Amino acid sequence: MTRLDAGFFDRPVLEVAPELLGCVVTHAGVGVRLTEVEAYDGSNDPGSHAFRGETPRTRVMFGPPGGLYVYFTYGMHHCANLVCGEDGRASAVLLRAGEVVTGIDLARERRTAGRSTRLADRDLARGPARLVQALGITRGDDGVRTTDPAAPVTVVRGDPVDAAQVRTGPRVGVSGDGGDGGRFPWRFWIDGDPTVSAYRPAKPRRRPARR
């Protein structure tokens, strides 16, 4: 299989995102075939971490295409994104869900550590935090250049996905203007694939009662 090079990622995020479907991400003995992704377009996108500019957290998003942006969310989980577009302009694709195609026993071990229940194969990487956990990716992998031949995280072409199978819709859990599915139908998934995560809109934040 062919590793995706910088030229693949050095394009607009809305071109890169759907073409990542069917590609395989590998790390530390596990490979996941991507079945669902979301596009985020920096300063053009109120749903993006980089909407208001560069911060220490988002610095990787402004770096070379093909970089891995890993962030910690809800005080519990890591999520991973692949940086795309030209160097210096932030955009990235969130890896939302996939099918474990190699290292399934290792992925299950990582996902069920400390648990007594057995997970179905479809649930091993069904959701961005689960996908990262199955792959064993941590915050320490933030900034890895997946296009580097020596990189511990690789992205390779898999079997092509027929364009007729690709669906689009609002991004999961994005609040505010960025959650407007009419303006930002930037979630892409393979229709009918059992590993695609369930859609959930953002929960509105409740303001504390005035006293």
mmCIF file of C-alpha atoms in Angstrom:
data_model
loop_
_atom_site.group_PDB
_atom_site.id
_atom_site.type_symbol
_atom_site.label_atom_id
_atom_site.label_comp_id
_atom_site.label_asym_id
_atom_site.label_seq_id
_atom_site.Cartn_x
_atom_site.Cartn_y
_atom_site.Cartn_z
ATOM 1 C CA MET A 1 0.000 0.000 0.000
ATOM 2 C CA THR A 2 1.149 3.537 -0.789
ATOM 3 C CA ARG A 3 1.821 6.037 1.999
ATOM 4 C CA LEU A 4 0.056 9.369 1.493
ATOM 5 C CA ASP A 5 2.608 12.083 0.789
ATOM 6 C CA ALA A 6 2.643 15.818 1.487
ATOM 7 C CA GLY A 7 1.127 16.515 -1.931
ATOM 8 C CA PHE A 8 -2.018 14.610 -0.953
ATOM 9 C CA PHE A 9 -2.508 16.759 2.147
ATOM 10 C CA ASP A 10 -1.416 20.050 0.560
ATOM 11 C CA ARG A 11 -4.916 20.782 -0.765
ATOM 12 C CA PRO A 12 -8.130 22.388 0.532
ATOM 13 C CA VAL A 13 -9.563 20.492 3.483
ATOM 14 C CA LEU A 14 -12.876 19.803 1.704
ATOM 15 C CA GLU A 15 -10.967 17.957 -1.014
ATOM 16 C CA VAL A 16 -8.798 15.975 1.363
ATOM 17 C CA ALA A 17 -11.477 14.902 3.863
ATOM 18 C CA PRO A 18 -13.689 12.681 1.654
ATOM 19 C CA GLU A 19 -10.628 11.158 -0.014
ATOM 20 C CA LEU A 20 -9.368 9.957 3.370
ATOM 21 C CA LEU A 21 -12.332 7.575 3.567
ATOM 22 C CA GLY A 22 -11.054 4.072 2.948
ATOM 23 C CA CYS A 23 -7.456 5.029 3.815
ATOM 24 C CA VAL A 24 -5.719 3.130 6.616
ATOM 25 C CA VAL A 25 -4.069 4.786 9.625
ATOM 26 C CA THR A 26 -1.522 2.620 11.460
ATOM 27 C CA HIS A 27 0.288 3.047 14.761
ATOM 28 C CA ALA A 28 1.902 0.690 17.256
ATOM 29 C CA GLY A 29 0.633 -2.553 15.770
ATOM 30 C CA VAL A 30 -2.932 -1.517 14.870
ATOM 31 C CA GLY A 31 -4.394 -0.369 11.564
ATOM 32 C CA VAL A 32 -7.765 1.399 11.199
ATOM 33 C CA ARG A 33 -9.591 1.900 7.899
ATOM 34 C CA LEU A 34 -11.287 5.308 8.038
ATOM 35 C CA THR A 35 -15.058 5.281 7.573
ATOM 36 C CA GLU A 36 -15.959 8.712 8.985
ATOM 37 C CA VAL A 37 -14.130 12.059 9.130
ATOM 38 C CA GLU A 38 -14.873 15.755 9.704
ATOM 39 C CA ALA A 39 -13.300 18.784 8.031
ATOM 40 C CA TYR A 40 -12.253 21.929 9.944
ATOM 41 C CA ASP A 41 -11.072 25.017 8.072
ATOM 42 C CA GLY A 42 -9.256 27.290 10.504
ATOM 43 C CA SER A 43 -10.073 31.004 10.259
ATOM 44 C CA ASN A 44 -12.942 30.287 7.827
ATOM 45 C CA ASP A 45 -14.667 27.957 10.262
ATOM 46 C CA PRO A 46 -16.175 28.951 13.646
ATOM 47 C CA GLY A 47 -16.153 25.272 14.627
ATOM 48 C CA SER A 48 -12.362 25.027 14.305
ATOM 49 C CA HIS A 49 -9.930 25.231 17.224
ATOM 50 C CA ALA A 50 -7.875 27.588 15.047
ATOM 51 C CA PHE A 51 -10.728 29.983 14.208
ATOM 52 C CA ARG A 52 -9.259 32.798 16.311
ATOM 53 C CA GLY A 53 -5.646 32.203 15.365
ATOM 54 C CA GLU A 54 -2.632 30.263 16.519
ATOM 55 C CA THR A 55 -2.221 29.191 20.148
ATOM 56 C CA PRO A 56 0.225 26.767 21.793
ATOM 57 C CA ARG A 57 -2.497 24.114 21.550
ATOM 58 C CA THR A 58 -3.185 24.626 17.839
ATOM 59 C CA ARG A 59 0.351 25.331 16.620
ATOM 60 C CA VAL A 60 0.566 21.981 14.804
ATOM 61 C CA MET A 61 -2.468 22.912 12.691
ATOM 62 C CA PHE A 62 -0.453 25.771 11.185
ATOM 63 C CA GLY A 63 2.435 23.478 10.306
ATOM 64 C CA PRO A 64 3.293 21.327 7.282
ATOM 65 C CA PRO A 65 0.545 19.277 5.604
ATOM 66 C CA GLY A 66 0.395 15.695 6.816
ATOM 67 C CA GLY A 67 1.109 16.576 10.441
ATOM 68 C CA LEU A 68 -0.809 14.901 13.249
ATOM 69 C CA TYR A 69 -2.736 17.236 15.580
ATOM 70 C CA VAL A 70 -3.685 15.480 18.837
ATOM 71 C CA TYR A 71 -5.716 17.234 21.505
ATOM 72 C CA PHE A 72 -7.224 16.363 24.888
ATOM 73 C CA THR A 73 -10.947 16.942 25.329
ATOM 74 C CA TYR A 74 -13.486 16.816 28.165
ATOM 75 C CA GLY A 75 -10.639 16.052 30.562
ATOM 76 C CA MET A 76 -10.851 12.418 29.501
ATOM 77 C CA HIS A 77 -10.081 11.655 25.851
ATOM 78 C CA HIS A 78 -7.612 12.311 23.062
ATOM 79 C CA CYS A 79 -8.682 12.950 19.471
ATOM 80 C CA ALA A 80 -6.498 13.014 16.344
ATOM 81 C CA ASN A 81 -6.555 15.137 13.198
ATOM 82 C CA LEU A 82 -4.536 15.169 9.994
ATOM 83 C CA VAL A 83 -3.308 18.638 9.008
ATOM 84 C CA CYS A 84 -3.890 19.705 5.420
ATOM 85 C CA GLY A 85 -3.625 22.776 3.224
ATOM 86 C CA GLU A 86 -0.583 24.989 2.824
ATOM 87 C CA ASP A 87 1.981 25.448 5.561
ATOM 88 C CA GLY A 88 1.042 28.419 7.764
ATOM 89 C CA ARG A 89 -2.713 28.174 7.175
ATOM 90 C CA ALA A 90 -4.621 26.018 9.651
ATOM 91 C CA SER A 91 -6.992 23.298 8.498
ATOM 92 C CA ALA A 92 -7.331 19.680 9.541
ATOM 93 C CA VAL A 93 -9.452 16.543 9.258
ATOM 94 C CA LEU A 94 -10.731 14.900 12.441
ATOM 95 C CA LEU A 95 -10.546 11.099 12.376
ATOM 96 C CA ARG A 96 -14.020 10.240 13.636
ATOM 97 C CA ALA A 97 -14.427 6.496 13.153
ATOM 98 C CA GLY A 98 -13.079 3.441 11.413
ATOM 99 C CA GLU A 99 -12.771 -0.319 11.130
ATOM 100 C CA VAL A 100 -9.855 -2.090 12.785
ATOM 101 C CA VAL A 101 -8.250 -4.086 9.961
ATOM 102 C CA THR A 102 -4.959 -5.167 11.569
ATOM 103 C CA GLY A 103 -4.034 -5.840 15.187
ATOM 104 C CA ILE A 104 -7.618 -6.398 16.298
ATOM 105 C CA ASP A 105 -6.638 -8.284 19.480
ATOM 106 C CA LEU A 106 -4.281 -5.473 20.496
ATOM 107 C CA ALA A 107 -6.938 -2.863 19.747
ATOM 108 C CA ARG A 108 -9.434 -4.776 21.894
ATOM 109 C CA GLU A 109 -6.905 -5.008 24.720
ATOM 110 C CA ARG A 110 -6.402 -1.241 24.649
ATOM 111 C CA ARG A 111 -10.108 -0.513 24.488
ATOM 112 C CA THR A 112 -11.162 -2.911 27.261
ATOM 113 C CA ALA A 113 -8.367 -2.286 29.765
ATOM 114 C CA GLY A 114 -9.943 -2.427 33.215
ATOM 115 C CA ARG A 115 -13.323 -3.543 31.848
ATOM 116 C CA SER A 116 -15.043 -6.906 32.100
ATOM 117 C CA THR A 117 -17.284 -6.541 29.037
ATOM 118 C CA ARG A 118 -16.263 -7.621 25.537
ATOM 119 C CA LEU A 119 -16.672 -5.047 22.776
ATOM 120 C CA ALA A 120 -18.087 -5.877 19.367
ATOM 121 C CA ASP A 121 -15.630 -5.441 16.502
ATOM 122 C CA ARG A 122 -17.684 -2.546 15.110
ATOM 123 C CA ASP A 123 -17.245 -0.574 18.342
ATOM 124 C CA LEU A 124 -13.467 -0.795 18.669
ATOM 125 C CA ALA A 125 -12.839 2.462 16.733
ATOM 126 C CA ARG A 126 -16.384 3.817 16.458
ATOM 127 C CA GLY A 127 -15.924 7.428 17.574
ATOM 128 C CA PRO A 128 -12.866 9.729 17.634
ATOM 129 C CA ALA A 129 -11.720 8.922 21.178
ATOM 130 C CA ARG A 130 -12.183 5.176 20.667
ATOM 131 C CA LEU A 131 -10.260 5.316 17.397
ATOM 132 C CA VAL A 132 -7.306 7.042 19.050
ATOM 133 C CA GLN A 133 -7.368 4.633 21.985
ATOM 134 C CA ALA A 134 -7.447 1.607 19.676
ATOM 135 C CA LEU A 135 -4.428 2.975 17.799
ATOM 136 C CA GLY A 136 -2.563 3.779 21.015
ATOM 137 C CA ILE A 137 -2.064 7.415 19.988
ATOM 138 C CA THR A 138 -1.377 9.886 22.814
ATOM 139 C CA ARG A 139 -0.624 13.584 23.227
ATOM 140 C CA GLY A 140 3.020 12.631 22.809
ATOM 141 C CA ASP A 141 2.282 11.963 19.119
ATOM 142 C CA ASP A 142 1.143 15.545 18.564
ATOM 143 C CA GLY A 143 3.208 17.048 15.758
ATOM 144 C CA VAL A 144 4.262 13.764 14.144
ATOM 145 C CA ARG A 145 4.663 14.180 10.379
ATOM 146 C CA THR A 146 2.878 11.184 8.926
ATOM 147 C CA THR A 147 4.538 11.800 5.556
ATOM 148 C CA ASP A 148 7.989 11.129 7.023
ATOM 149 C CA PRO A 149 9.145 7.564 6.175
ATOM 150 C CA ALA A 150 10.288 7.124 9.794
ATOM 151 C CA ALA A 151 7.054 8.408 11.357
ATOM 152 C CA PRO A 152 5.387 6.105 13.923
ATOM 153 C CA VAL A 153 1.964 7.035 12.522
ATOM 154 C CA THR A 154 1.347 6.275 8.855
ATOM 155 C CA VAL A 155 -1.561 6.877 6.498
ATOM 156 C CA VAL A 156 -1.791 4.678 3.413
ATOM 157 C CA ARG A 157 -4.241 4.329 0.561
ATOM 158 C CA GLY A 158 -6.775 1.563 0.987
ATOM 159 C CA ASP A 159 -9.429 0.256 -1.360
ATOM 160 C CA PRO A 160 -11.080 3.238 -3.078
ATOM 161 C CA VAL A 161 -14.558 4.231 -1.902
ATOM 162 C CA ASP A 162 -17.188 4.791 -4.573
ATOM 163 C CA ALA A 163 -18.295 8.437 -4.502
ATOM 164 C CA ALA A 164 -21.916 7.244 -4.527
ATOM 165 C CA GLN A 165 -21.323 5.708 -1.075
ATOM 166 C CA VAL A 166 -20.089 8.927 0.521
ATOM 167 C CA ARG A 167 -22.588 10.900 2.574
ATOM 168 C CA THR A 168 -22.265 14.368 4.104
ATOM 169 C CA GLY A 169 -23.936 16.114 6.996
ATOM 170 C CA PRO A 170 -23.474 18.321 10.066
ATOM 171 C CA ARG A 171 -20.526 17.716 12.345
ATOM 172 C CA VAL A 172 -21.083 15.901 15.614
ATOM 173 C CA GLY A 173 -21.301 17.897 18.836
ATOM 174 C CA VAL A 174 -20.250 21.232 17.319
ATOM 175 C CA SER A 175 -22.049 24.172 18.911
ATOM 176 C CA GLY A 176 -22.704 27.708 17.700
ATOM 177 C CA ASP A 177 -22.369 28.785 14.083
ATOM 178 C CA GLY A 178 -19.985 25.913 13.328
ATOM 179 C CA GLY A 179 -22.768 23.444 14.089
ATOM 180 C CA ASP A 180 -24.991 24.825 11.304
ATOM 181 C CA GLY A 181 -25.360 21.812 9.022
ATOM 182 C CA GLY A 182 -26.605 23.973 6.175
ATOM 183 C CA ARG A 183 -23.428 26.064 6.118
ATOM 184 C CA PHE A 184 -21.025 23.397 7.304
ATOM 185 C CA PRO A 185 -22.118 19.922 6.155
ATOM 186 C CA TRP A 186 -18.520 18.876 6.673
ATOM 187 C CA ARG A 187 -18.862 15.407 8.164
ATOM 188 C CA PHE A 188 -18.166 12.686 5.588
ATOM 189 C CA TRP A 189 -18.913 9.002 6.032
ATOM 190 C CA ILE A 190 -19.339 5.739 4.146
ATOM 191 C CA ASP A 191 -23.041 5.040 3.848
ATOM 192 C CA GLY A 192 -24.187 1.885 5.631
ATOM 193 C CA ASP A 193 -20.851 1.089 7.258
ATOM 194 C CA PRO A 194 -21.494 -0.285 10.760
ATOM 195 C CA THR A 195 -18.466 1.458 12.279
ATOM 196 C CA VAL A 196 -19.765 4.978 11.557
ATOM 197 C CA SER A 197 -20.638 6.767 14.802
ATOM 198 C CA ALA A 198 -24.111 7.965 15.715
ATOM 199 C CA TYR A 199 -24.889 11.630 15.021
ATOM 200 C CA ARG A 200 -25.426 13.770 18.103
ATOM 201 C CA PRO A 201 -25.974 17.538 17.979
ATOM 202 C CA ALA A 202 -24.206 19.763 20.485
ATOM 203 C CA LYS A 203 -25.940 20.151 23.823
ATOM 204 C CA PRO A 204 -26.883 23.770 24.509
ATOM 205 C CA ARG A 205 -25.062 25.230 27.472
ATOM 206 C CA ARG A 206 -27.271 26.237 30.342
ATOM 207 C CA ARG A 207 -26.621 29.593 31.912
ATOM 208 C CA PRO A 208 -26.612 29.606 35.700
ATOM 209 C CA ALA A 209 -29.707 31.082 37.280
ATOM 210 C CA ARG A 210 -29.401 34.664 38.506
ATOM 211 C CA ARG A 211 -29.729 35.190 42.187
#
